[in-house]
């Protein structure tokens, strides 16, 4: 597992099998493939489409908010726009983003396997995803949904006049593709690690995928059931949450957030994995505190199931429940902070290359830190009562999910682009994209923290004029952010056809996925792998001064 | 038995491949537990808050249909367990008959359930206009009844599909090579049964001393 070409390099021979891209080039060969790498690409194409769809909705929202009065969207249309944005971005982009694309592509390679444990199930999960996506798309074309992405009862079940059923079914169906991916990844990590690849030698990206999969498998079914209950009440009139029969709409909120808080970790744990890979490689350093990085992810995955009540502080749940949920929400910040400190520790005395993936990764650390710290504001009951349903909340979760996860997704996409496509992209143009995304993001969402504390409520398009400057700032920022997203399409697209051929290991990284050709052959490796080292050996042990050598250096008082 | 195993794509070792399907199914069973956990939480809430009125609604459930169905499904669990062992041990004929038996018992469960539904409909036990009890906790019981039993019936149907597929593999003559599929199918079928064992007292025994 090091970058020494004699160990990992593949001899140039005419007889070697073709790359996975050349094993069949017909559309049919792609649609019936069971190759995890191709399925990753199928997913990437699908989520790119949904990302564009969600981005259009976001653009509509930001354009509408430039002036305090309603301009071109009616109240209903505005509701539909933010509902569409939320549903599409959460379930059809963010949840599958890193796991289903980079995860599918890289997980088997990183552990030295030929494929995931159940290749056909993997392909099926993509078709299930597409089926759910079509249902949601159909709901949008039929006239949209106006409940917000949260489907709160009793509005969603008794009062809304929009296509709640179709959208809920779409999300229900897409949940099964998450579950299939989760089951597949768990089995893959347990059963298909190469000889010598022990648990504590797994790259952190693999640990991230493993913990994410656990959350997917255990949380998604609860969402499925809560949506099923919504369907039962709305379509068949069965009184489940209906207060007139003694039902409690809050039960829905409990079920929904029991999934949807862990879902935040489905979206951000994979980002942790990506960032750990990039930072170690681009700083040429071993990860600081490998074991703590692993335990932190496991702890986050577990405690993530116990904090859902912080979404319900103003719902009327008991004060005792609020206190417990508040406390646990503070507790879960600890492992997240450990990760941030350890990434920073990894940078210490590293030889940092400010390449595009590294810029995305460093951006991730900053934005995730802001998102995490503002999360503590919201975890505290008295502050949350003030800030609930304001733009502060909107800004907070966008910092985690867009600033955090999407930055990491773009970082990972750039980092592994040479491996996936076999081509190099223009480093300059990519750095420019990373920087514009960082600035655009902050211009868009930082003003929202300020408006939020001033009392600007979310989900209104008609607002008091004193908030206008902040909204204008935010909308202009969104333009820059949009540029940051569109720009990569051009240079990455160009690199696909005209880019320089990538060598096997352009970054000099240590992961197993770099020890094979770019792009890899269908079976990933041309030989059987045996692993005899821990990951991230970017510098030999004992080669650095004590204060850098983290392994077992004596602590100075 | 195990020696006949044919290694297929991602696997390099027979030992790993042999546990793969059961391992995957076990993970999926965790999913199923949380899935049904959601609706059981609804039941707990409704029964806790509904009190006597909830029990009143529950007394209308057709306990005989429920009990017969419990017996049918338990027996199918037994036949499925035998089928799985027979596959592992290489007893083709036993496996075939036991799979067939499971299929028949599962189908009869659905048929009996259908008769029960017909009786429920006749007695106006569907919440909504014309419901026997009007709005209230009794309606919540019946909301649970319909949602839970229909969801369970869908699981039974999927289970029957899996068993039918195993039978088809058996006809093709290579069931013994698919011993792990039989094991996975059996695990799923037992889950379906266990869910019913939990539902049975919740649906039929409430308020009956
Ligand atoms: Cu939360």
Short mmCIF file of C-alpha atoms in Angstrom, two decimals, chain A residues 48-374:
data_model
loop_
_atom_site.label_atom_id
_atom_site.label_comp_id
_atom_site.label_asym_id
_atom_site.label_seq_id
_atom_site.Cartn_x
_atom_site.Cartn_y
_atom_site.Cartn_z
CA UNK A 48 -26.47 14.93 -11.85
CA UNK A 49 -29.87 15.21 -13.48
CA UNK A 50 -31.62 15.51 -10.12
CA UNK A 51 -29.03 17.98 -8.88
CA UNK A 52 -29.79 20.18 -11.88
CA UNK A 53 -33.50 19.88 -11.19
CA UNK A 54 -33.07 20.86 -7.54
CA UNK A 55 -30.75 23.68 -8.56
CA UNK A 56 -33.38 25.11 -10.92
CA UNK A 57 -35.83 25.18 -8.02
CA UNK A 58 -33.22 26.90 -5.86
CA UNK A 59 -32.62 29.46 -8.60
CA UNK A 60 -36.37 30.19 -8.74
CA UNK A 61 -36.46 30.63 -4.98
CA UNK A 62 -33.46 32.96 -4.88
CA UNK A 63 -34.77 35.01 -7.82
CA UNK A 64 -38.17 35.38 -6.20
CA UNK A 65 -36.59 36.55 -2.94
CA UNK A 66 -34.71 39.46 -4.50
CA UNK A 67 -37.66 41.75 -3.81
CA UNK A 68 -39.80 41.78 -0.67
CA UNK A 69 -43.08 41.31 -2.54
CA UNK A 70 -44.07 38.33 -4.64
CA UNK A 71 -42.85 38.76 -8.21
CA UNK A 72 -43.40 35.85 -10.51
CA UNK A 73 -44.36 33.00 -8.19
CA UNK A 74 -47.68 32.74 -6.38
CA UNK A 75 -47.73 31.59 -2.77
CA UNK A 76 -48.58 28.08 -3.89
CA UNK A 77 -45.90 28.01 -6.53
CA UNK A 78 -43.34 29.23 -4.04
CA UNK A 79 -44.32 26.42 -1.68
CA UNK A 80 -43.94 23.97 -4.51
CA UNK A 81 -40.55 25.38 -5.45
CA UNK A 82 -39.00 24.92 -2.01
CA UNK A 83 -40.67 21.54 -1.55
CA UNK A 84 -39.29 20.37 -4.88
CA UNK A 85 -35.87 21.73 -3.96
CA UNK A 86 -35.88 19.94 -0.60
CA UNK A 87 -37.23 16.58 -1.73
CA UNK A 88 -35.05 16.34 -4.81
CA UNK A 89 -31.85 17.56 -3.17
CA UNK A 90 -32.15 15.41 -0.05
CA UNK A 91 -33.34 12.08 -1.41
CA UNK A 92 -32.38 12.16 -5.04
CA UNK A 93 -29.06 13.93 -4.76
CA UNK A 94 -27.46 14.16 -1.31
CA UNK A 95 -28.30 10.77 0.16
CA UNK A 96 -27.04 8.80 -2.84
CA UNK A 97 -24.38 11.35 -3.85
CA UNK A 98 -21.13 10.07 -2.36
CA UNK A 99 -22.10 6.50 -1.37
CA UNK A 100 -23.77 5.49 -4.63
CA UNK A 101 -21.22 7.09 -6.94
CA UNK A 102 -17.77 7.32 -5.35
CA UNK A 103 -18.68 4.65 -2.81
CA UNK A 104 -19.79 2.19 -5.44
CA UNK A 105 -16.77 2.90 -7.55
CA UNK A 106 -14.16 2.91 -4.81
CA UNK A 107 -15.28 0.75 -1.92
CA UNK A 108 -14.45 -2.62 -3.53
CA UNK A 109 -11.20 -1.25 -4.94
CA UNK A 110 -10.10 0.18 -1.63
CA UNK A 111 -10.43 -3.18 0.10
CA UNK A 112 -8.90 -5.08 -2.80
CA UNK A 113 -12.09 -6.79 -4.00
CA UNK A 114 -13.34 -7.49 -7.49
CA UNK A 115 -16.81 -6.16 -6.89
CA UNK A 116 -19.40 -5.61 -4.17
CA UNK A 117 -20.79 -8.69 -2.46
CA UNK A 118 -24.08 -8.69 -4.41
CA UNK A 119 -23.44 -7.21 -7.86
CA UNK A 120 -26.94 -7.89 -9.19
CA UNK A 121 -28.55 -6.34 -6.13
CA UNK A 122 -26.34 -3.34 -6.81
CA UNK A 123 -27.71 -2.97 -10.32
CA UNK A 124 -31.24 -3.49 -9.04
CA UNK A 125 -30.75 -0.67 -6.54
CA UNK A 126 -30.08 1.67 -9.45
CA UNK A 127 -33.30 0.68 -11.18
CA UNK A 128 -35.21 1.10 -7.92
CA UNK A 129 -33.64 4.53 -7.61
CA UNK A 130 -34.76 5.42 -11.13
CA UNK A 131 -38.28 4.14 -10.44
CA UNK A 132 -38.53 6.31 -7.33
CA UNK A 133 -37.08 9.22 -9.27
CA UNK A 134 -39.67 8.81 -12.00
CA UNK A 135 -42.48 8.82 -9.45
CA UNK A 136 -41.15 12.01 -7.91
CA UNK A 137 -40.66 13.54 -11.34
CA UNK A 138 -44.20 12.59 -12.22
CA UNK A 139 -45.42 14.30 -9.04
CA UNK A 140 -43.60 17.44 -10.10
CA UNK A 141 -44.93 17.40 -13.65
CA UNK A 142 -48.45 16.67 -12.43
CA UNK A 143 -48.41 19.92 -10.49
CA UNK A 144 -45.99 19.65 -7.60
CA UNK A 145 -46.15 19.19 -3.86
CA UNK A 146 -46.52 21.94 -1.28
CA UNK A 147 -45.88 20.25 2.06
CA UNK A 148 -42.19 21.02 2.37
CA UNK A 149 -39.75 18.12 2.23
CA UNK A 150 -40.87 17.05 5.72
CA UNK A 151 -44.43 15.93 4.79
CA UNK A 152 -45.74 17.12 8.16
CA UNK A 153 -49.15 15.84 9.16
CA UNK A 154 -52.01 16.74 9.35
CA UNK A 155 -51.35 19.08 6.42
CA UNK A 156 -49.90 16.36 4.20
CA UNK A 157 -52.60 13.82 4.99
CA UNK A 158 -55.77 15.84 5.41
CA UNK A 159 -55.46 19.27 3.84
CA UNK A 160 -52.88 19.60 1.10
CA UNK A 161 -54.33 19.71 -2.41
CA UNK A 162 -51.10 18.76 -4.14
CA UNK A 163 -49.59 15.46 -5.29
CA UNK A 164 -48.39 14.28 -1.90
CA UNK A 165 -49.08 10.60 -2.61
CA UNK A 166 -46.92 10.41 -5.69
CA UNK A 167 -44.05 12.24 -4.06
CA UNK A 168 -44.27 10.17 -0.87
CA UNK A 169 -44.31 6.98 -2.92
CA UNK A 170 -41.29 8.20 -4.86
CA UNK A 171 -39.35 8.79 -1.64
CA UNK A 172 -40.61 5.46 -0.24
CA UNK A 173 -39.32 3.60 -3.29
CA UNK A 174 -35.99 5.41 -3.40
CA UNK A 175 -35.46 4.43 0.23
CA UNK A 176 -35.18 0.81 -0.84
CA UNK A 177 -32.32 1.67 -3.13
CA UNK A 178 -30.49 3.18 -0.12
CA UNK A 179 -31.21 0.05 1.89
CA UNK A 180 -29.95 -2.20 -0.90
CA UNK A 181 -26.77 -0.16 -1.18
CA UNK A 182 -26.35 -0.27 2.60
CA UNK A 183 -26.79 -4.05 2.84
CA UNK A 184 -24.42 -4.50 -0.06
CA UNK A 185 -21.69 -2.32 1.43
CA UNK A 186 -21.94 -3.91 4.87
CA UNK A 187 -21.61 -7.38 3.37
CA UNK A 188 -18.78 -6.23 1.10
CA UNK A 189 -16.73 -4.79 3.94
CA UNK A 190 -17.29 -7.86 6.10
CA UNK A 191 -16.71 -10.51 3.46
CA UNK A 192 -14.50 -9.22 0.68
CA UNK A 193 -11.52 -7.54 2.28
CA UNK A 194 -8.26 -8.65 0.69
CA UNK A 195 -5.87 -10.86 2.63
CA UNK A 196 -4.21 -8.77 5.33
CA UNK A 197 -6.74 -5.93 5.09
CA UNK A 198 -7.70 -5.91 8.75
CA UNK A 199 -10.38 -3.62 10.16
CA UNK A 200 -7.80 -1.21 11.51
CA UNK A 201 -6.07 -1.04 8.13
CA UNK A 202 -9.19 0.06 6.30
CA UNK A 203 -8.94 3.47 4.70
CA UNK A 204 -11.20 5.96 6.48
CA UNK A 205 -13.33 6.25 3.37
CA UNK A 206 -14.23 2.58 3.80
CA UNK A 207 -15.07 3.13 7.45
CA UNK A 208 -17.21 6.09 6.40
CA UNK A 209 -19.08 3.93 3.90
CA UNK A 210 -19.50 1.20 6.48
CA UNK A 211 -20.94 3.48 9.16
CA UNK A 212 -23.12 5.25 6.59
CA UNK A 213 -24.46 1.89 5.49
CA UNK A 214 -25.35 0.97 9.06
CA UNK A 215 -27.34 4.18 9.37
CA UNK A 216 -29.00 3.58 5.99
CA UNK A 217 -30.06 0.08 6.92
CA UNK A 218 -31.41 1.05 10.34
CA UNK A 219 -32.95 4.48 9.69
CA UNK A 220 -34.43 4.32 6.19
CA UNK A 221 -37.09 1.71 7.10
CA UNK A 222 -38.52 4.08 9.69
CA UNK A 223 -38.93 6.73 7.01
CA UNK A 224 -40.55 4.10 4.81
CA UNK A 225 -43.05 3.28 7.53
CA UNK A 226 -43.84 6.91 8.31
CA UNK A 227 -44.51 7.58 4.63
CA UNK A 228 -46.58 4.41 4.40
CA UNK A 229 -48.71 5.70 7.28
CA UNK A 230 -49.10 9.03 5.49
CA UNK A 231 -50.24 7.16 2.39
CA UNK A 232 -52.65 5.03 4.45
CA UNK A 233 -54.22 8.12 5.98
CA UNK A 234 -54.30 10.24 2.84
CA UNK A 235 -55.28 7.63 0.26
CA UNK A 236 -57.49 5.34 2.33
CA UNK A 237 -58.76 7.68 5.02
CA UNK A 238 -57.44 5.49 7.85
CA UNK A 239 -57.21 7.74 10.92
CA UNK A 240 -53.62 7.38 12.07
CA UNK A 241 -52.39 10.86 12.87
CA UNK A 242 -55.87 12.44 12.70
CA UNK A 243 -56.53 14.18 16.03
CA UNK A 244 -60.29 13.76 15.58
CA UNK A 245 -59.85 10.05 16.26
CA UNK A 246 -57.34 10.60 19.04
CA UNK A 247 -54.31 10.44 16.77
CA UNK A 248 -51.28 12.63 17.29
CA UNK A 249 -49.65 14.51 14.40
CA UNK A 250 -46.50 14.69 16.51
CA UNK A 251 -46.12 10.92 16.20
CA UNK A 252 -45.36 11.54 12.55
CA UNK A 253 -42.70 14.09 13.49
CA UNK A 254 -41.09 11.60 15.85
CA UNK A 255 -41.00 8.88 13.18
CA UNK A 256 -39.89 11.28 10.47
CA UNK A 257 -37.02 12.77 12.45
CA UNK A 258 -35.97 9.37 13.74
CA UNK A 259 -34.96 8.86 10.13
CA UNK A 260 -34.17 12.37 9.09
CA UNK A 261 -31.68 13.26 11.77
CA UNK A 262 -29.57 10.14 11.08
CA UNK A 263 -30.05 11.02 7.41
CA UNK A 264 -27.88 14.07 8.06
CA UNK A 265 -25.14 11.60 8.92
CA UNK A 266 -25.93 9.54 5.83
CA UNK A 267 -25.08 12.74 3.97
CA UNK A 268 -22.06 13.86 5.97
CA UNK A 269 -20.24 10.68 7.09
CA UNK A 270 -19.27 9.89 3.48
CA UNK A 271 -17.92 13.43 3.23
CA UNK A 272 -15.72 12.72 6.26
CA UNK A 273 -14.32 9.74 4.41
CA UNK A 274 -13.56 11.65 1.23
CA UNK A 275 -11.90 14.50 3.09
CA UNK A 276 -9.70 12.14 5.10
CA UNK A 277 -8.40 10.57 1.89
CA UNK A 278 -7.70 13.91 0.21
CA UNK A 279 -6.08 15.62 3.17
CA UNK A 280 -3.67 12.82 3.96
CA UNK A 281 -2.57 12.55 0.34
CA UNK A 282 -2.31 16.25 -0.40
CA UNK A 283 -0.51 17.02 2.85
CA UNK A 284 1.69 13.93 2.48
CA UNK A 285 0.96 12.99 6.06
CA UNK A 286 -0.37 9.99 7.93
CA UNK A 287 -3.82 10.70 9.33
CA UNK A 288 -3.61 12.10 12.83
CA UNK A 289 -5.19 9.66 15.29
CA UNK A 290 -6.49 6.97 12.94
CA UNK A 291 -8.28 5.03 15.66
CA UNK A 292 -10.03 8.09 17.01
CA UNK A 293 -11.18 8.93 13.50
CA UNK A 294 -12.74 5.47 13.28
CA UNK A 295 -14.34 5.57 16.73
CA UNK A 296 -15.65 9.07 16.10
CA UNK A 297 -17.54 7.88 13.04
CA UNK A 298 -18.95 4.87 14.86
CA UNK A 299 -20.03 7.04 17.80
CA UNK A 300 -21.64 9.57 15.45
CA UNK A 301 -23.55 6.79 13.72
CA UNK A 302 -24.84 5.47 17.04
CA UNK A 303 -25.65 8.70 18.88
CA UNK A 304 -27.15 10.07 15.66
CA UNK A 305 -30.14 7.87 16.44
CA UNK A 306 -30.74 9.49 19.81
CA UNK A 307 -31.00 13.18 19.04
CA UNK A 308 -34.01 13.51 16.74
CA UNK A 309 -36.05 15.42 19.32
CA UNK A 310 -33.99 18.58 18.77
CA UNK A 311 -36.18 19.20 15.73
CA UNK A 312 -39.23 19.35 18.00
CA UNK A 313 -38.29 21.76 20.78
CA UNK A 314 -41.24 24.01 19.95
CA UNK A 315 -43.65 21.20 19.15
CA UNK A 316 -44.89 20.87 22.70
CA UNK A 317 -42.92 17.77 23.66
CA UNK A 318 -42.15 17.56 27.37
CA UNK A 319 -39.51 19.85 28.81
CA UNK A 320 -37.69 16.79 30.11
CA UNK A 321 -37.53 15.27 26.64
CA UNK A 322 -36.22 18.55 25.25
CA UNK A 323 -33.50 18.64 27.91
CA UNK A 324 -32.36 15.11 27.16
CA UNK A 325 -32.35 15.67 23.40
CA UNK A 326 -30.51 18.94 23.89
CA UNK A 327 -27.84 17.26 26.00
CA UNK A 328 -27.37 14.42 23.53
CA UNK A 329 -27.13 16.89 20.66
CA UNK A 330 -24.27 18.59 22.46
CA UNK A 331 -22.66 15.20 23.07
CA UNK A 332 -22.66 14.32 19.37
CA UNK A 333 -20.69 17.47 18.63
CA UNK A 334 -17.71 15.95 20.46
CA UNK A 335 -16.81 13.24 17.91
CA UNK A 336 -17.39 15.74 15.10
CA UNK A 337 -14.97 18.12 16.76
CA UNK A 338 -12.46 15.29 17.21
CA UNK A 339 -12.52 14.81 13.47
CA UNK A 340 -11.96 18.50 12.73
CA UNK A 341 -9.05 18.64 15.18
CA UNK A 342 -7.53 15.49 13.72
CA UNK A 343 -7.70 16.82 10.16
CA UNK A 344 -6.02 19.96 11.36
CA UNK A 345 -3.46 17.85 13.19
CA UNK A 346 -2.82 15.97 9.96
CA UNK A 347 -1.98 19.22 8.21
CA UNK A 348 0.58 20.12 10.86
CA UNK A 349 4.04 19.98 9.32
CA UNK A 350 2.67 18.37 6.20
CA UNK A 351 3.88 19.25 2.73
CA UNK A 352 0.63 20.75 1.60
CA UNK A 353 -0.26 20.89 -2.10
CA UNK A 354 -3.06 23.33 -2.76
CA UNK A 355 -4.52 21.25 -5.55
CA UNK A 356 -8.20 21.52 -6.45
CA UNK A 357 -9.30 18.51 -4.37
CA UNK A 358 -7.34 19.89 -1.42
CA UNK A 359 -9.03 23.29 -1.78
CA UNK A 360 -12.41 21.58 -1.70
CA UNK A 361 -11.34 19.56 1.34
CA UNK A 362 -10.00 22.58 3.21
CA UNK A 363 -13.20 24.43 2.31
CA UNK A 364 -15.12 21.50 3.73
CA UNK A 365 -13.34 21.77 7.08
CA UNK A 366 -14.10 25.46 7.42
CA UNK A 367 -17.71 25.25 6.32
CA UNK A 368 -18.41 22.09 8.28
CA UNK A 369 -16.99 23.76 11.39
CA UNK A 370 -19.29 26.75 10.98
CA UNK A 371 -22.23 24.46 10.30
CA UNK A 372 -21.39 22.33 13.30
CA UNK A 373 -20.93 25.22 15.69
CA UNK A 374 -24.20 26.86 14.65
#
